[in-house]
CSV table of C-alpha atoms in Angstrom, one decimal:
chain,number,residue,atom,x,y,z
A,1,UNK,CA,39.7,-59.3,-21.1
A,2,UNK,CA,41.0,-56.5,-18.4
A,3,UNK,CA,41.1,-52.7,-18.3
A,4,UNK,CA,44.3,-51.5,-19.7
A,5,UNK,CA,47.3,-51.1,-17.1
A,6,UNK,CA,48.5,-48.4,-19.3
A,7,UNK,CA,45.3,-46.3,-18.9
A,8,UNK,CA,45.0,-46.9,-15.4
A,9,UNK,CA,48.7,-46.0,-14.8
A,10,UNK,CA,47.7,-42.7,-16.6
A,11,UNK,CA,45.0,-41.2,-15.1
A,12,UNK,CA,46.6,-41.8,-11.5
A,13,UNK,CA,49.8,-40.8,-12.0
A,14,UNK,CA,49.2,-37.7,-14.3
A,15,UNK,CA,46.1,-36.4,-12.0
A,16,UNK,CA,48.4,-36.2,-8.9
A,17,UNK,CA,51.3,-35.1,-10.9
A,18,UNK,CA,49.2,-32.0,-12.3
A,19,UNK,CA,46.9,-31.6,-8.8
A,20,UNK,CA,50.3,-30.9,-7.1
A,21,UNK,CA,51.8,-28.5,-9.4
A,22,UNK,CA,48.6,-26.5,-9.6
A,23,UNK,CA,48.4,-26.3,-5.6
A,24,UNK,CA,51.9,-25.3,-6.0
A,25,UNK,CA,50.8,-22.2,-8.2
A,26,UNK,CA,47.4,-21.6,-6.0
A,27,UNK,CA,49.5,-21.8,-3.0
A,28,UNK,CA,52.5,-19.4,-4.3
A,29,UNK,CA,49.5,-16.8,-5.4
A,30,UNK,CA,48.1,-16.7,-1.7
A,31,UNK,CA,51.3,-15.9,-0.6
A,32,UNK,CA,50.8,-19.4,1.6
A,33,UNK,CA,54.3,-21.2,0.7
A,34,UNK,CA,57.8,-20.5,0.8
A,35,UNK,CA,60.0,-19.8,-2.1
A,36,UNK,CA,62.5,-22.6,-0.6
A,37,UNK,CA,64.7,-23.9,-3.3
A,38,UNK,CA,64.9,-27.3,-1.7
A,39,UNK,CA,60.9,-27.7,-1.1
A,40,UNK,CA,60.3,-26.7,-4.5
A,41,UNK,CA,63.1,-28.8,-6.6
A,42,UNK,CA,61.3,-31.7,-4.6
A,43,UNK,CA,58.2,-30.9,-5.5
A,44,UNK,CA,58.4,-30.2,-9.0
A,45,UNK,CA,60.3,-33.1,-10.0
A,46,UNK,CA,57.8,-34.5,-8.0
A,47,UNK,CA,55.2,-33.5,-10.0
A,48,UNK,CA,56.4,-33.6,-13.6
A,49,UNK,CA,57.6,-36.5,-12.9
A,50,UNK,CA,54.5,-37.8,-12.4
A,51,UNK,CA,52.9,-35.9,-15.3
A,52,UNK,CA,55.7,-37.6,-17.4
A,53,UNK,CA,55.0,-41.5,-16.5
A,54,UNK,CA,51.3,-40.7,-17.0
A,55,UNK,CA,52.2,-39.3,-20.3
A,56,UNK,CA,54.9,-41.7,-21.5
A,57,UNK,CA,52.4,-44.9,-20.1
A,58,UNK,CA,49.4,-43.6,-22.2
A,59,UNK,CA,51.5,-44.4,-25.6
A,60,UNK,CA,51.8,-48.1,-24.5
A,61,UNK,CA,48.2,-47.9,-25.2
A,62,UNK,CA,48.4,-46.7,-28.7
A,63,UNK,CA,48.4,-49.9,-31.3
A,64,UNK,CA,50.9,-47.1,-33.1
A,65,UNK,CA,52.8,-44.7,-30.8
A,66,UNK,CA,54.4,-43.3,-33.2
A,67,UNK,CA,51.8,-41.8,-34.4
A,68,UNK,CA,50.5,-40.4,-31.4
A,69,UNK,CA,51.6,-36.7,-32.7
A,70,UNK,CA,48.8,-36.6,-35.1
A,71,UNK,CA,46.2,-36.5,-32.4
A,72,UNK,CA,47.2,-32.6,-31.7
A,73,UNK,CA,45.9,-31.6,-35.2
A,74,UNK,CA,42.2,-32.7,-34.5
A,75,UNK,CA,42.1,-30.1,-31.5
A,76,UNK,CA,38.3,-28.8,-33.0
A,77,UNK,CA,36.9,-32.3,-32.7
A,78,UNK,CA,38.4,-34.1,-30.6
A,79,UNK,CA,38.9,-34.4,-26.5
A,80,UNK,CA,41.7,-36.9,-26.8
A,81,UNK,CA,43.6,-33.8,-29.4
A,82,UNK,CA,42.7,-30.9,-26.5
A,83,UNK,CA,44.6,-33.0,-23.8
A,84,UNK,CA,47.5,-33.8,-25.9
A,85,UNK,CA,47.8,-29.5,-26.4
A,86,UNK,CA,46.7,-28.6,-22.8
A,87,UNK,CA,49.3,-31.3,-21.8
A,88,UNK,CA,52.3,-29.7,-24.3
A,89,UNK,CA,50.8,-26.1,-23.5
A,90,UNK,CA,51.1,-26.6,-19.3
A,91,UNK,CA,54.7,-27.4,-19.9
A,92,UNK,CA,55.4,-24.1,-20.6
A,93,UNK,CA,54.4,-22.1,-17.7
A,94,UNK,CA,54.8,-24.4,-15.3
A,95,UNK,CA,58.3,-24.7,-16.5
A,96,UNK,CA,59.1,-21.0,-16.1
A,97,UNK,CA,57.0,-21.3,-12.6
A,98,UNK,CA,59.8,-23.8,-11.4
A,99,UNK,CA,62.4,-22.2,-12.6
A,100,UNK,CA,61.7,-19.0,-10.7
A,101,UNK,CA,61.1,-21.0,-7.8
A,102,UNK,CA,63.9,-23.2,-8.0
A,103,UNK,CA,67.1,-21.2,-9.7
A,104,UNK,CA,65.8,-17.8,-8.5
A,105,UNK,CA,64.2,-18.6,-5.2
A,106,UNK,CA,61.1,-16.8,-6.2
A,107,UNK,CA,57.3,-17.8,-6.4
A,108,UNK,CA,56.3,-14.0,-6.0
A,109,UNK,CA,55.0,-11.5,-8.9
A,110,UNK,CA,55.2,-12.0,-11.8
A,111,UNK,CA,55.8,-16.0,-11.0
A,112,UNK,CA,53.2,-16.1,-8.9
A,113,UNK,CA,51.2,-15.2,-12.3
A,114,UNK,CA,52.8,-17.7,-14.0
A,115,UNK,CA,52.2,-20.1,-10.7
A,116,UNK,CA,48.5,-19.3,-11.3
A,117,UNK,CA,48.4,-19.8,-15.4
A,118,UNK,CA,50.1,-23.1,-15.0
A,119,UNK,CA,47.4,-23.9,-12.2
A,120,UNK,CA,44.6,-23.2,-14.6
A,121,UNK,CA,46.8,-25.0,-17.6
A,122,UNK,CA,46.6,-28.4,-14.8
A,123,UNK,CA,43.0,-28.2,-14.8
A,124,UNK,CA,42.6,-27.4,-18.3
A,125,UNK,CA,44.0,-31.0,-18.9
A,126,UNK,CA,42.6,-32.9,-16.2
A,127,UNK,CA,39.2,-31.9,-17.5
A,128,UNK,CA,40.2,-32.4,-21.0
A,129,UNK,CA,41.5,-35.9,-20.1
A,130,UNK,CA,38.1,-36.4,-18.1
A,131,UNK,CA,35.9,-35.4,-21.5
A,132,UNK,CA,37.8,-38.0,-23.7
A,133,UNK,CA,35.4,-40.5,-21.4
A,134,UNK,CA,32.6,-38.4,-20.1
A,135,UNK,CA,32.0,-37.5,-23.8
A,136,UNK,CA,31.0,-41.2,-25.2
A,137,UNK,CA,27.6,-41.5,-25.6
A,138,UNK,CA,28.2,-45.5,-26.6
A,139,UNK,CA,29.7,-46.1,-22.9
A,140,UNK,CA,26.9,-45.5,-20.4
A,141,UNK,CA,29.1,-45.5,-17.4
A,142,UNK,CA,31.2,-42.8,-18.6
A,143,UNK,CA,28.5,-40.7,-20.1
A,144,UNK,CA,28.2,-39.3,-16.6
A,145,UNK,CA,27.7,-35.8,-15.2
A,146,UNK,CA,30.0,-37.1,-12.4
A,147,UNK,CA,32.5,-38.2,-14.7
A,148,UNK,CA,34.5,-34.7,-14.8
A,149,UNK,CA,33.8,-33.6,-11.2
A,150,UNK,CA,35.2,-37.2,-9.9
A,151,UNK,CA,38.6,-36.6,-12.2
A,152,UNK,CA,39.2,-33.1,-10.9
A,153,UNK,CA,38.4,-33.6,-7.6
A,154,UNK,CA,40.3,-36.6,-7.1
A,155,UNK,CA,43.7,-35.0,-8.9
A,156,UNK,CA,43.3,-31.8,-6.7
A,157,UNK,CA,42.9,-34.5,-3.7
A,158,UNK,CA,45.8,-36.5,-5.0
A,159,UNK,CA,48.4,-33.6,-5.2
A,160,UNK,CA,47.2,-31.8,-2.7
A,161,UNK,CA,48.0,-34.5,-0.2
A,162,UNK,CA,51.2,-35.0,-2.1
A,163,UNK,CA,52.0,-31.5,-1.6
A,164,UNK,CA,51.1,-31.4,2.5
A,165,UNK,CA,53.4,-34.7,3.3
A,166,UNK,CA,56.1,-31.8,1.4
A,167,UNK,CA,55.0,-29.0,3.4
A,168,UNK,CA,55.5,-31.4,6.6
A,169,UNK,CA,59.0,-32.5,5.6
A,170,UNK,CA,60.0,-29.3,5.6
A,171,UNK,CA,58.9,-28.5,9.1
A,172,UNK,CA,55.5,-27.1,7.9
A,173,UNK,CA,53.0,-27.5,10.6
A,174,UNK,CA,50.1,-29.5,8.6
A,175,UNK,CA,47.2,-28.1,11.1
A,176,UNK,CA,47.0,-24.7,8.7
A,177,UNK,CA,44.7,-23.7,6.4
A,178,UNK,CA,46.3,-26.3,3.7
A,179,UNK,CA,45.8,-29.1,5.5
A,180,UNK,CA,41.9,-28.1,6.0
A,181,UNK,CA,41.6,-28.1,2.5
A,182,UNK,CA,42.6,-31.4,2.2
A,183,UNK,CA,40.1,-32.7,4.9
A,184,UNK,CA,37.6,-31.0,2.7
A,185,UNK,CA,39.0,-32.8,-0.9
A,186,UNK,CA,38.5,-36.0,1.2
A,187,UNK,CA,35.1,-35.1,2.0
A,188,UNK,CA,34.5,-34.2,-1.4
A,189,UNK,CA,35.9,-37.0,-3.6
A,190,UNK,CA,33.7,-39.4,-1.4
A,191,UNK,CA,30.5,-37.5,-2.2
A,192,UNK,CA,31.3,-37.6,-5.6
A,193,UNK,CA,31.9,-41.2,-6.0
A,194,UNK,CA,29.0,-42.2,-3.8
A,195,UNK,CA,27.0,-39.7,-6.5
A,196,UNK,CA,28.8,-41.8,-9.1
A,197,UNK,CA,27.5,-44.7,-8.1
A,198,UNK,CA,24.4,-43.9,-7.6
A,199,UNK,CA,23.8,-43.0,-10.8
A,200,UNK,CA,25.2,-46.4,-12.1
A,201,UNK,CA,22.7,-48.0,-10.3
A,202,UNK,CA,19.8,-45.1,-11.2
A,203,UNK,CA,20.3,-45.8,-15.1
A,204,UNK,CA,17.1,-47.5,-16.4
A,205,UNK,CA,17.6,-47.2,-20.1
A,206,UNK,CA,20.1,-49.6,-20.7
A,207,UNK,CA,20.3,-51.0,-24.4
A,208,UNK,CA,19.6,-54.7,-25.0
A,209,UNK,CA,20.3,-57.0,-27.9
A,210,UNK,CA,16.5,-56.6,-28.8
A,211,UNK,CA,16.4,-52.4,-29.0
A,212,UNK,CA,20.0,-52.4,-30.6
A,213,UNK,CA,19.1,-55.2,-33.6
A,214,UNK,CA,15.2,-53.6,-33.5
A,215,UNK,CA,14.7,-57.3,-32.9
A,216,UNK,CA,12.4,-57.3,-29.5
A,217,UNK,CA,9.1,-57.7,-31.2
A,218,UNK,CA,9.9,-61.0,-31.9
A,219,UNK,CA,10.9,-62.2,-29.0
A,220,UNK,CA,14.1,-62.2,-27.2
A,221,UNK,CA,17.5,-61.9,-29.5
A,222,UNK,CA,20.1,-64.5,-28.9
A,223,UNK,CA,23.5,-64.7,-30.5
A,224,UNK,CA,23.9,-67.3,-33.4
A,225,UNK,CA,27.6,-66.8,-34.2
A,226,UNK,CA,30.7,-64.1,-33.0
A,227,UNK,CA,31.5,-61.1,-35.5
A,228,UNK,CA,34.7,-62.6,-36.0
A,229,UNK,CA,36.8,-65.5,-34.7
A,230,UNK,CA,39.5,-63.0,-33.5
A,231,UNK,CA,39.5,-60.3,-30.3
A,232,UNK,CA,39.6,-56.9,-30.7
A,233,UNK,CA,40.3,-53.3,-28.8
A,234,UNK,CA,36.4,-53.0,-27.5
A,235,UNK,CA,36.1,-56.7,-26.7
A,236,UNK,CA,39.1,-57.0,-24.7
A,237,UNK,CA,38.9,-53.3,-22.8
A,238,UNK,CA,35.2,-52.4,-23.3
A,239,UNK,CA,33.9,-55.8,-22.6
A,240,UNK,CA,34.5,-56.6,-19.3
A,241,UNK,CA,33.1,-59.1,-16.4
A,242,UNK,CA,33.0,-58.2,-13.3
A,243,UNK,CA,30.7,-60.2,-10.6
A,244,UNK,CA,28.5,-57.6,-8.9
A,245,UNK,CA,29.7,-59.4,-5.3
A,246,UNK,CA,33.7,-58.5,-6.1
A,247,UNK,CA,32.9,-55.0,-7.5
A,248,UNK,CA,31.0,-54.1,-4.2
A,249,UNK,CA,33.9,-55.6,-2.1
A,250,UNK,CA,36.4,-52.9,-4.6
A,251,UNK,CA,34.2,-50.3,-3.7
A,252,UNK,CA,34.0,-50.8,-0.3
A,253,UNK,CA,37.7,-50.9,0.0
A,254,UNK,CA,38.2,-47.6,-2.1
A,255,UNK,CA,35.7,-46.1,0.5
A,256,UNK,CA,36.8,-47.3,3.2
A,257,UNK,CA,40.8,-48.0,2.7
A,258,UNK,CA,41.1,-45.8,0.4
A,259,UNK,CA,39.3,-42.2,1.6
A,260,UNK,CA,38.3,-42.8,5.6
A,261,UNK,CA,41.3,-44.3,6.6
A,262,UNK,CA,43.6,-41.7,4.9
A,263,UNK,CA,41.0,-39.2,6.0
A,264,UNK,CA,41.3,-40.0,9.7
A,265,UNK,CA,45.5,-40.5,9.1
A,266,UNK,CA,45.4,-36.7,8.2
A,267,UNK,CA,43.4,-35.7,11.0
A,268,UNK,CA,45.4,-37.5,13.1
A,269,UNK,CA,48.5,-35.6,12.1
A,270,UNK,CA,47.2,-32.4,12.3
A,271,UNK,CA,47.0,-33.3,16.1
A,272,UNK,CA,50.6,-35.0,16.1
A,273,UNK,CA,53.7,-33.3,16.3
A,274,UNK,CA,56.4,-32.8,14.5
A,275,UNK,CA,57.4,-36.4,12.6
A,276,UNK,CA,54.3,-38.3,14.1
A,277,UNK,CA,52.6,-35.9,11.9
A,278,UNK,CA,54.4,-36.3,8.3
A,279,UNK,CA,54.6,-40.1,9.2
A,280,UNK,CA,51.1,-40.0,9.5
A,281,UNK,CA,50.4,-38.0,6.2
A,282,UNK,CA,52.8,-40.4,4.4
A,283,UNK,CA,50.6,-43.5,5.1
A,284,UNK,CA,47.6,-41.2,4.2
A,285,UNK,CA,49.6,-41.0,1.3
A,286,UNK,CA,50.3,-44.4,0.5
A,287,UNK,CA,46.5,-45.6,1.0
A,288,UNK,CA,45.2,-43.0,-0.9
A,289,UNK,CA,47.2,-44.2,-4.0
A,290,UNK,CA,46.0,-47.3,-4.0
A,291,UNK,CA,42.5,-46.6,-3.1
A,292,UNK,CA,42.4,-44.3,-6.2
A,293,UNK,CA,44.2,-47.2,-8.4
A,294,UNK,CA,41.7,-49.4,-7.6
A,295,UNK,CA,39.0,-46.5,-8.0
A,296,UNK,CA,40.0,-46.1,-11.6
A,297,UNK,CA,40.3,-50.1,-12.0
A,298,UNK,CA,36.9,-50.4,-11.4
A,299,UNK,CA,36.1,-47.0,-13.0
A,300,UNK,CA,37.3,-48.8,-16.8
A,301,UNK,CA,36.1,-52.9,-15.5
A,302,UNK,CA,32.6,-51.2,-15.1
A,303,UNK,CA,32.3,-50.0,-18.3
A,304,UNK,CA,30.3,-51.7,-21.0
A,305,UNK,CA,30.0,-50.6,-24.5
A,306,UNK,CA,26.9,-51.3,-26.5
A,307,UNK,CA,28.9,-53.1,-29.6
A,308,UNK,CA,29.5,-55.9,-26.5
A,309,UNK,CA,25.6,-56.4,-27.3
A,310,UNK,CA,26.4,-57.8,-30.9
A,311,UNK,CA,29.2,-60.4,-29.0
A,312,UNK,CA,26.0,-62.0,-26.6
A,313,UNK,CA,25.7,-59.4,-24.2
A,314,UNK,CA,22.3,-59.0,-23.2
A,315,UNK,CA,22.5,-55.3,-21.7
A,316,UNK,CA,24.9,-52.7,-22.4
């Protein structure tokens, strides 16, 4: 049993991928980046790029992938439908936004409109992606009011430090306005995990084999035989073990390898000069990533749905 690579894959790579075209937008709007052909070739196939392995990894999860066009039909009902048309929808304007940028060398007017509709489009998706989980009442851990601000926050940290390491290859200095915001993500995404967390911990009404059979006046419910003899989808995703000692260790190295250390990399290049600062950003970078892939490791290892209680769980 172990959280789906796939999945994991996903959520990192498509959050920074759409976090970093949506600065891209926000930024061309303010009037805070430059229309260079060069910078924004980079950072758009940066970014779809990114959106595109998220994307193309999710359909490894799908026991039919072939199939996975049906899901845009159920749009009324269904998060998992939403995200499949915000994700086809943002296409669309963020294509036209880098094409402007890119062929025309322009990111002003009326594609700085377009800049700011794909923006919105980004976070449309993000949040739509961050419902599919936030949404399931069976999952306790996900059925969190800090389930959507921890996605958004940590795709607009993602590509937004994506998008400085950019700005400081092409000779922007990273002590601006930009790279304050990005201090301020770090800040932010930390809060909001900690909140997480804490909340985890905080639940008290955790289902047990007893409530979920209507068993517990008789005593305590043990199980007598599996369901079936085989695995299945919830068992080997939704079912997962994970000591309480080695899920404190994960946490402590998202916190502290994964957000302070990057955090104090970034304030250390605003300070640097020149390379010493995007060298600096790029190992921000670099621990960032794999602070968040563990974040959403533990984000899926830590999840427990109640049907586990009918396959000898004892809490759920």
């Amino acid at each position: 049993m172990h959280p789906a690579k796939s999945v994991i894959l996903f959520t990192t790579a498509s959050g920074a991928g759409y976090g970093l075209i949506a600065w891209l937008g926000v930024l061309a709007i303010l009037g805070l980046v430059p229309a260079d052909r060069g910078l924004g070739l980079i950072a758009f196939g940066l970014g779809f790029g990114l959106v595109v392995l998220g994307l193309v990894s999710s359909t490894f999860h799908l026991g039919h992938p072939e199939r996975a066009w049906r899901a845009l039909s159920q749009w009324r009902s269904s998060w998992l439908s939403r995200e499949g048309v915000a994700a086809v929808f943002t296409f669309l304007p963020s294509g036209l936004f880098a094409l402007g940028w890119v062929v025309l060398g322009r990111n002003d007017g009326a594609f700085a409109v377009l800049g700011l509709i794909a923006s919105l489009s980004c976070v449309a998706t993000v949040a739509c992606t961050a419902m599919i989980y936030a949404s399931l009442k069976t999952i306790r851990a996900w059925h969190s009011p800090w389930t959507l601000p921890a996605y958004l926050v940590m795709a607009a940290l993602s590509g937004g430090l994506l998008l400085l390491v950019l700005l400081g290859l092409w000779g922007q200095p990273l002590a601006g306005p930009f790279g304050a915001i990005v201090l301020a993500l770090f800040a932010a995404t930390l809060a909001v995990k900690l909140l997480y967390w804490r909340s985890l911990a905080d639940m008290d009404d955790a289902s047990t084999a007893e409530s979920a059979t209507g068993l517990g006046d008789f005593g305590k419910v043990s199980l007598l035989e599996a369901p079936h003899s085989e695995s299945n989808y919830l068992m080997q995703e939704m079912g997962f073990q994970v000591a309480r000692r080695h899920a404190e260790r994960l946490r402590r190295f998202v916190l502290f390898g994964g957000l302070a250390a990057p955090f104090v990399l970034v304030l250390a290049g605003l300070a640097l000069p020149g390379a010493g600062a995007v060298v600096a950003a790029v190992l921000a970078a670099l621990l960032l990533g794999a602070g968040l892939a563990v974040e959403r490791w533990l984000f899926f290892a830590e999840a427990k749905h109640v049907v586990t209680l009918y396959y000898g769980e004892s809490r759920a």
